[in-house]
Coordinates of C-alpha atoms and ligand atoms in Angstrom, one line a residue:
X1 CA -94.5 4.2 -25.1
X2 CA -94.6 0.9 -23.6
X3 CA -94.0 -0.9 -26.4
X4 CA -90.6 1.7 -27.1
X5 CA -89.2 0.7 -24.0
X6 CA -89.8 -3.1 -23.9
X7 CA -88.4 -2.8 -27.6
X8 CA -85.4 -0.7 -26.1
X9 CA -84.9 -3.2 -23.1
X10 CA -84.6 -5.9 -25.6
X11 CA -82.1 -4.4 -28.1
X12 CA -80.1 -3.5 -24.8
X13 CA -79.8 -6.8 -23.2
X14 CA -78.8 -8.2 -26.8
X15 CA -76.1 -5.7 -27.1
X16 CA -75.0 -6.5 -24.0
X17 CA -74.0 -10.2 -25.1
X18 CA -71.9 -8.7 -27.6
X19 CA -69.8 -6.6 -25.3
X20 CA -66.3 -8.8 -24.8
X21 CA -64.7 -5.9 -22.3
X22 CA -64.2 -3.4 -20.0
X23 CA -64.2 -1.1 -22.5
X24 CA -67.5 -1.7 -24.3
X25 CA -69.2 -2.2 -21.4
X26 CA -69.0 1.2 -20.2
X27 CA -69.4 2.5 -23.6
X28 CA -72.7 0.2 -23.4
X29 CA -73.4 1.6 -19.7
X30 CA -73.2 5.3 -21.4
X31 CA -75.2 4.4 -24.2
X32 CA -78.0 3.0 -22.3
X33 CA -78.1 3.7 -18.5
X34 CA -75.9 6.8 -18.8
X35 CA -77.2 10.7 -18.4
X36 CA -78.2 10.7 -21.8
X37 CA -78.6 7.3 -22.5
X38 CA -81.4 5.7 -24.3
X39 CA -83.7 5.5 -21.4
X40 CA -83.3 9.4 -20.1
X41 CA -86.2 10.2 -21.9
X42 CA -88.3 8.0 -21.3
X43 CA -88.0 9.0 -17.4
X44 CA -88.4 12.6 -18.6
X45 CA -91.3 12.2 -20.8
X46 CA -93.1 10.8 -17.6
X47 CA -94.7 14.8 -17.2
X48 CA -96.1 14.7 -20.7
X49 CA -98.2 11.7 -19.7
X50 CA -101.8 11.9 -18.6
X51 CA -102.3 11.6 -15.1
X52 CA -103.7 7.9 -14.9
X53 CA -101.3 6.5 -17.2
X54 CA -98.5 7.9 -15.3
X55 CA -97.9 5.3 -12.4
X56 CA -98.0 2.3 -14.2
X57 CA -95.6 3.8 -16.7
X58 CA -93.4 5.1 -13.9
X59 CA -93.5 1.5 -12.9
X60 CA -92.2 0.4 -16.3
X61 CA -89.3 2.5 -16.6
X62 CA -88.0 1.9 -13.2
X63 CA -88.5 -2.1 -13.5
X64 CA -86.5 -1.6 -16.9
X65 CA -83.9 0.6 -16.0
X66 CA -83.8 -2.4 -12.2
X67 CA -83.4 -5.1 -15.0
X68 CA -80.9 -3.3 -17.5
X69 CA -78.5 -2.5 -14.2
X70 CA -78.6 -5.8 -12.9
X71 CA -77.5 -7.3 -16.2
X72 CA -75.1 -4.9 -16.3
X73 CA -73.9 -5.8 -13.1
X74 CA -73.6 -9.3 -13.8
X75 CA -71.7 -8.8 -17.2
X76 CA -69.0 -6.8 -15.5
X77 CA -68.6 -9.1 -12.7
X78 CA -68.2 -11.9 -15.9
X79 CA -66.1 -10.0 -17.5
X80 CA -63.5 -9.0 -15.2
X81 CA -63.4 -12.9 -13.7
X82 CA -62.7 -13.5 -17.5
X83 CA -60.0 -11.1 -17.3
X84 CA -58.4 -11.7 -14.0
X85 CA -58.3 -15.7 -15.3
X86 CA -56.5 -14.7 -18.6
X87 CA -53.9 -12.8 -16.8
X88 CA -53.2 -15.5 -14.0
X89 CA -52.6 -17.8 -17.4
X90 CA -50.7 -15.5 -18.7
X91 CA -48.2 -14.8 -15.9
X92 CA -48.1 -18.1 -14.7
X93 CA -44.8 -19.5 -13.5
X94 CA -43.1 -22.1 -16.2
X95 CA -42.1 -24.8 -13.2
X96 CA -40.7 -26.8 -16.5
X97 CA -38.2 -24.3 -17.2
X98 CA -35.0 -25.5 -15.4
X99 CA -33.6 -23.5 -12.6
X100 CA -31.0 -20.7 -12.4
X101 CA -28.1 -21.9 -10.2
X102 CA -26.9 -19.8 -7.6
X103 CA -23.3 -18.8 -8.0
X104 CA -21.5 -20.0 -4.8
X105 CA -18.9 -17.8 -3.6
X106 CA -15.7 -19.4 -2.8
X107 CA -12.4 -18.8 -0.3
X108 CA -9.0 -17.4 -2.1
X109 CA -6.5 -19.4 -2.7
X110 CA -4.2 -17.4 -0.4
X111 CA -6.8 -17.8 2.4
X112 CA -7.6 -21.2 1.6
X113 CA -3.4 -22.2 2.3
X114 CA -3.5 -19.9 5.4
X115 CA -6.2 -22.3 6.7
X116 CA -4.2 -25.6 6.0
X117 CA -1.2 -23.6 7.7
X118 CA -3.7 -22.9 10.9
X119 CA -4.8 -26.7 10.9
X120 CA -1.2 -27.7 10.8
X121 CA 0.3 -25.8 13.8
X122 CA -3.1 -26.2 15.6
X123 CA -2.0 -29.3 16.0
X124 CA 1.3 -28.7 17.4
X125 CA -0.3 -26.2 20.2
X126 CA 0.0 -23.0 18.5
X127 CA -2.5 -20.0 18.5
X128 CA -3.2 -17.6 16.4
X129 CA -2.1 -14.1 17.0
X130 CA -3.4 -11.2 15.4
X131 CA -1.2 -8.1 14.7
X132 CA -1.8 -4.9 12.5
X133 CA -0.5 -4.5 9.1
X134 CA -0.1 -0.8 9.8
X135 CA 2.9 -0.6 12.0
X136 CA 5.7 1.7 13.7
X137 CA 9.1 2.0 12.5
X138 CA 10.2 0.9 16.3
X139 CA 8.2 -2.7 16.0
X140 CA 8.9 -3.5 12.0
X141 CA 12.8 -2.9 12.7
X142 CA 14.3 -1.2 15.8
X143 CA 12.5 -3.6 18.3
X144 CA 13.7 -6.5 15.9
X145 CA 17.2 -5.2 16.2
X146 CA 17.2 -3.4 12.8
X147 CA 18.4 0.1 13.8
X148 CA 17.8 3.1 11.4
X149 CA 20.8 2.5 9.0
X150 CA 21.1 -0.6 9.3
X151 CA 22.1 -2.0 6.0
X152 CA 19.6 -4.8 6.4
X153 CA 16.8 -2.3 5.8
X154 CA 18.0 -2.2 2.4
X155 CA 16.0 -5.9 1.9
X156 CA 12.7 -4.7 3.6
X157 CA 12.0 -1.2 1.6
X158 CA 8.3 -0.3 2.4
X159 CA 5.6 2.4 1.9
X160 CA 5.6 4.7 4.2
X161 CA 2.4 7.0 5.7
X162 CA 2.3 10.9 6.2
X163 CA 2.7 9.9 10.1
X164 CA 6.1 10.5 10.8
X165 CA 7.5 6.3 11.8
X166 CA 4.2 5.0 10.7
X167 CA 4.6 2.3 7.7
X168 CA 3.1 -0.5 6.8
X169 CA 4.9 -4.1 7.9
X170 CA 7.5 -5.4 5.3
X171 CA 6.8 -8.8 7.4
X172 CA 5.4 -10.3 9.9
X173 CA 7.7 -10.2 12.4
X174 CA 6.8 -7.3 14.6
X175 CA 3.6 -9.1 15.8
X176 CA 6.5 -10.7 17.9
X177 CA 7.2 -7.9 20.1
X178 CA 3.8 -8.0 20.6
X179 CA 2.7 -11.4 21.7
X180 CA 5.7 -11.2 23.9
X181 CA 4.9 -8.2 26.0
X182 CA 1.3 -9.2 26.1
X183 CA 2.3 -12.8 26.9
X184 CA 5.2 -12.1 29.4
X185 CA 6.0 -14.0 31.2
X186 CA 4.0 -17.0 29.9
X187 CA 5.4 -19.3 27.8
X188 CA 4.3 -18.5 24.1
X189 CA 3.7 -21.1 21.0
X190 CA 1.6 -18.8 18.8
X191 CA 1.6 -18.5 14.8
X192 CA 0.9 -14.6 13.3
X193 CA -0.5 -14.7 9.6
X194 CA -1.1 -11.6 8.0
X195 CA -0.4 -8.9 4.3
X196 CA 2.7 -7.9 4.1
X197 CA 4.0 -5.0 1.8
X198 CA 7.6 -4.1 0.2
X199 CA 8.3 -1.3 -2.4
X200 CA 9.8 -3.9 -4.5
X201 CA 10.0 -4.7 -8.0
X202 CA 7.2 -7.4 -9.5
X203 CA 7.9 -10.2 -10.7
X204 CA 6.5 -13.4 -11.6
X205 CA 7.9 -14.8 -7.9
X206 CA 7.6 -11.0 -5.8
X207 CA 4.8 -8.9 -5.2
X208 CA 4.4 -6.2 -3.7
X209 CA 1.7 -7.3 -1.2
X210 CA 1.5 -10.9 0.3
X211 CA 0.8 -13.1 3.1
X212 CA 3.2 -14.6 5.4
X213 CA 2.6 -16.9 8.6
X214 CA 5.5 -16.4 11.3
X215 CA 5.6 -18.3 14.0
X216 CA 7.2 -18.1 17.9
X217 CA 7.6 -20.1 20.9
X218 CA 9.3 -19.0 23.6
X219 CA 9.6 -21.1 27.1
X220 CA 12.9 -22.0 29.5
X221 CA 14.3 -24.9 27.7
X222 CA 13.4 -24.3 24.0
X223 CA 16.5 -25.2 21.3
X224 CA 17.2 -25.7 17.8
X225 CA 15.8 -28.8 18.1
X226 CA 12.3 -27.9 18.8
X227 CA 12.8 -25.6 15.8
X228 CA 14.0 -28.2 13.1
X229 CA 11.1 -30.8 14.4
X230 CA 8.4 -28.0 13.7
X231 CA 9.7 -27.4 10.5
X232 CA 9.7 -31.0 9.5
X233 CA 6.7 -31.8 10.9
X234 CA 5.0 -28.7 9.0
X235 CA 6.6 -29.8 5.8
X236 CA 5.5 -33.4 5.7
X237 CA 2.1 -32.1 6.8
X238 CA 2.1 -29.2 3.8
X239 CA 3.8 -31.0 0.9
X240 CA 3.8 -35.2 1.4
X241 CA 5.4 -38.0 3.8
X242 CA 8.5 -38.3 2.5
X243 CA 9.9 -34.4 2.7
X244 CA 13.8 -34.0 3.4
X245 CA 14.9 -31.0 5.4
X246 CA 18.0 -28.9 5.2
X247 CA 19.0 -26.0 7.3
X248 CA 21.3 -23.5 5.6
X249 CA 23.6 -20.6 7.6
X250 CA 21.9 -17.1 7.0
X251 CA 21.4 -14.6 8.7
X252 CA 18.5 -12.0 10.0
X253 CA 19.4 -9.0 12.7
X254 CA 16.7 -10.5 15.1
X255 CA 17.6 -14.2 15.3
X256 CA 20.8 -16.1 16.4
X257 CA 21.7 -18.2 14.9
X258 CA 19.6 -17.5 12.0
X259 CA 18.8 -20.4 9.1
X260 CA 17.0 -20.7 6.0
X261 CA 14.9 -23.9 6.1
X262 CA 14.7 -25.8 2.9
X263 CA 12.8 -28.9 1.7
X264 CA 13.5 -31.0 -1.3
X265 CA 11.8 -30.0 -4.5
X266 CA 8.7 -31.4 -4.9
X267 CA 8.2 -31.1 -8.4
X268 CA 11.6 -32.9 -9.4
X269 CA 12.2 -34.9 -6.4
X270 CA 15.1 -33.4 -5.6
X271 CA 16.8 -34.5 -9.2
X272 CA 17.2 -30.6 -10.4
X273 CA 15.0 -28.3 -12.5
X274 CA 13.6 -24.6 -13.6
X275 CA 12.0 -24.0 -10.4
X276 CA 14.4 -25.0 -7.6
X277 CA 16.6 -23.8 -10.2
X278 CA 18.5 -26.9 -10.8
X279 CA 19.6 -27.3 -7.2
X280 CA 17.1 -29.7 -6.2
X281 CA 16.2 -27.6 -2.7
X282 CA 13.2 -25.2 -2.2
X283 CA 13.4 -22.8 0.6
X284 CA 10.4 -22.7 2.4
X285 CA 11.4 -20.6 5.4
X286 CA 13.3 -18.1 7.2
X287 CA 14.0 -19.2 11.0
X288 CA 15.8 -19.0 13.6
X289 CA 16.4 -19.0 17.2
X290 CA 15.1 -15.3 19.0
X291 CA 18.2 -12.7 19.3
X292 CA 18.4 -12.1 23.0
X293 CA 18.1 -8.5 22.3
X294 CA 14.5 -9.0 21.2
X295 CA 13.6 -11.4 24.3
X296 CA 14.7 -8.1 25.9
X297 CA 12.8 -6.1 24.1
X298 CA 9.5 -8.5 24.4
X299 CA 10.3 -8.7 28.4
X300 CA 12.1 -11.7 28.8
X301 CA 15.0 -12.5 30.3
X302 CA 17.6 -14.0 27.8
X303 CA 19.4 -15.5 30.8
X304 CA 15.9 -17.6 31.9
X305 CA 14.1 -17.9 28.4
X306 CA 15.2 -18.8 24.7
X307 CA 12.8 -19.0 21.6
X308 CA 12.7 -19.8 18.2
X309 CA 10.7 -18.3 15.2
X310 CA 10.4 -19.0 11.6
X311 CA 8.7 -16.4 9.1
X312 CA 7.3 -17.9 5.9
X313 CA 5.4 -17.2 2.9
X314 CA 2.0 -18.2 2.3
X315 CA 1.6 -17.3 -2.2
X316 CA 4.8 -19.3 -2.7
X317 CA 4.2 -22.8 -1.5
X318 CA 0.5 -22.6 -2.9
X319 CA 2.1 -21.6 -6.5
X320 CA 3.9 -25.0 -5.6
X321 CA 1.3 -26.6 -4.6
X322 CA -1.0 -25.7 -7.5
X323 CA 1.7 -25.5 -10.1
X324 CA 1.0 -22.2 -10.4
X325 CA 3.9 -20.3 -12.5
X326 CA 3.3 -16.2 -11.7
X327 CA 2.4 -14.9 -8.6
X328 CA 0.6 -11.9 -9.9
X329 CA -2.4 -13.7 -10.4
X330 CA -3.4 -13.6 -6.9
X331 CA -4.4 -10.3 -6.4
X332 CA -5.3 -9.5 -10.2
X333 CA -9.1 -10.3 -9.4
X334 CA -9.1 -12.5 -13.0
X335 CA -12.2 -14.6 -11.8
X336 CA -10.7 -17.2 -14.9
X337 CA -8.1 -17.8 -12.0
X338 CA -9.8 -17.2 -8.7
X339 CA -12.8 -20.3 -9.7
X340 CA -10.2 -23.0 -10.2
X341 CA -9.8 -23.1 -6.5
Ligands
LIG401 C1 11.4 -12.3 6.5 O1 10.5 -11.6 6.2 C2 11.7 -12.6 7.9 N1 10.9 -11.8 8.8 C3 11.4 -14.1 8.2 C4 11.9 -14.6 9.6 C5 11.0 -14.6 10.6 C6 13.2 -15.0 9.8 C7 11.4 -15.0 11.9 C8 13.6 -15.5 11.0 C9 12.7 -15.5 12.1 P1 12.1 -12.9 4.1 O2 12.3 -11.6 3.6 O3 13.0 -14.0 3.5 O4 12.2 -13.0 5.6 O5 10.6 -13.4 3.7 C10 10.1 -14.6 4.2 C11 9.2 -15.3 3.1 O6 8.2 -14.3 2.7 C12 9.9 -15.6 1.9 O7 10.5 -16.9 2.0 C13 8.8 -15.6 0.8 O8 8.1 -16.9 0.9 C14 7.9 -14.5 1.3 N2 8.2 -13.3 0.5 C15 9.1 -12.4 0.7 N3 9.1 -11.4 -0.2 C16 8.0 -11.7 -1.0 C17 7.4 -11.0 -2.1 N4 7.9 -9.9 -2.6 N5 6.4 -11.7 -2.7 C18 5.9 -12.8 -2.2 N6 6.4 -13.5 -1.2 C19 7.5 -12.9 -0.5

């Protein structure tokens, strides 16, 4: 019996240098050390055994089945060392491999031009004035001397809500009303950027949502004077040194007198072509000096205060800037467009 086991000891420990994983090994543990592995009955044959004979066979079994668990133990321990190294190897980072830039978001090209347009009249003194893009029908035209009717409204159609007189702004104008009686009676140098919306047909020059940037002082001895030097000085800031002015008659309900400020072309020079329509003049502006009815309506007194404001686009000097040729490509989300800027 002896002999058996140190025979069956032997051929285990051999098999066990054979096993290569998990899986054999506990096929090996069942085959050997298991319930009825190859040494259960030799631990039950123990009562069959004369008396004397039994201890030091006991003995035998128990050191063999000691030995064959502790090799066990250290083969598994081996094993899963070998296995926990092989799939370290195998998932190990490739630092050779070169890196995945991170796309970097950038500003619009509207926003970007509203910022120049801040930096610009920043440095003339004016704030920036916040108003909503939601507005009444009393602030976009009554207060701005535009009474229902007036044929005037025919230039600024808009969408309107389901509230009764709620639309949204067809410029930015009405933010004037509202620096004014917040402001009253301070003097007032602000600039109000903002969307504006018109049920109009689009084209490649109109949309029907943009930005514009008006702008608004009002104090006791302001004249067309202060007026024409902001514009100048904006357009040689905006578009180069050597920008020529011109102020043409026109006419909106809330200024008087009202002009439209143009600048020479700056892709001709002045000399005549396709965009400034062969007249050599791009209009940059709408301006004027504040229609005493609407220092009324703000709270000032027309007698004491005067005021100029100017309302301008913010899509249409960038197309010029960029020598970009359709407006609808600022809000059609192309990102081909959007990542040249
Ligand atoms: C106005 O909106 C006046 N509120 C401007 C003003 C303010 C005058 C203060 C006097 C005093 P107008 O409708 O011309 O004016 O628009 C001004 C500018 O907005 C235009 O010169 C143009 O640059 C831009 N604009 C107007 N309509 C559109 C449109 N559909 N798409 C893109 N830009 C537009």
């Amino acid at each position: 019996m002896l002999d058996q086991l140190s025979a069956l000891e032997a051929e285990a420990l051999a098999a066990l240098e054979t096993v290569a994983d998990s899986g054999a090994l506990q096929a090996w543990h069942q085959r050997y050390l298991g319930k009825r592995g190859a040494l259960t009955p030799f631990l039950r044959g123990m009562g069959q055994l004369p008396p004397e004979e039994r201890p030091e066979a006991g003995q035998a079994v128990n050191r063999a089945k000691l030995a064959l668990t502790e090799a066990y133990e250290t083969r598994e321990a081996a094993l899963q060392a070998a296995e926990r190294a092989r799939s370290l190897s195998a998932k190990a980072v490739d630092v050779s491999l070169p890196g995945r830039p991170p796309s970097v978001g950038r500003l619009h090209p509207s926003t970007q031009t509203l910022r120049r347009v801040y930096s610009i009249f920043a440095d003339m003194g004016f704030q920036v004035y916040r108003a909503p893009d939601v507005e009444t029908d009393e602030l976009n035209f009554e207060l701005l001397n535009i009474p229902p009717h007036h044929p005037a409204r025919d230039m600024w159609d808009t969408f309107y809500t389901t509230r009764e007189g709620v639309l949204l702004r067809t410029h930015t104008s009405p933010g004037q009303i509202r620096a004014m009686r917040e402001y009253c009676p301070e003097p007032i140098r602000v600039i109000l950027p903002g969307l504006c919306y018109r049920y109009e047909q689009v084209t490649a020059r109109s949309e029907m949502m943009f930005f514009q940037v008006e702008g608004l002082a009002v104090g006791k001895r302001i004249t067309m004077t202060d007026l024409k030097g902001t514009m100048a000085e904006y357009a040689r800031r905006m578009f180069g040194e050597n920008r020529k002015m011109r102020f043409r008659a026109s006419h909106f309900p809330f200024t008087e007198p009202s002009v439209e400020v143009d600048m020479d072309c700056i892709l001709c020079e002045g000399k005549g072509c396709r965009v400034c329509k062969y007249t050599g003049w791009l209009e940059i502006s709408g301006a004027g000096m504040v229609h005493p009815v609407v220092l009324r309506n703000g709270g000032y007194d027309p007698a004491v205060y005067s005021g100029f404001a100017f309302g301008m686009g913010v899509e249409r000097p960038a197309m010029l800037v960029h020598g970009i040729d359709d407006i609808r490509y600022f809000f059609g989300n192309d990102m081909r467009f959007l990542r040249q800027f």
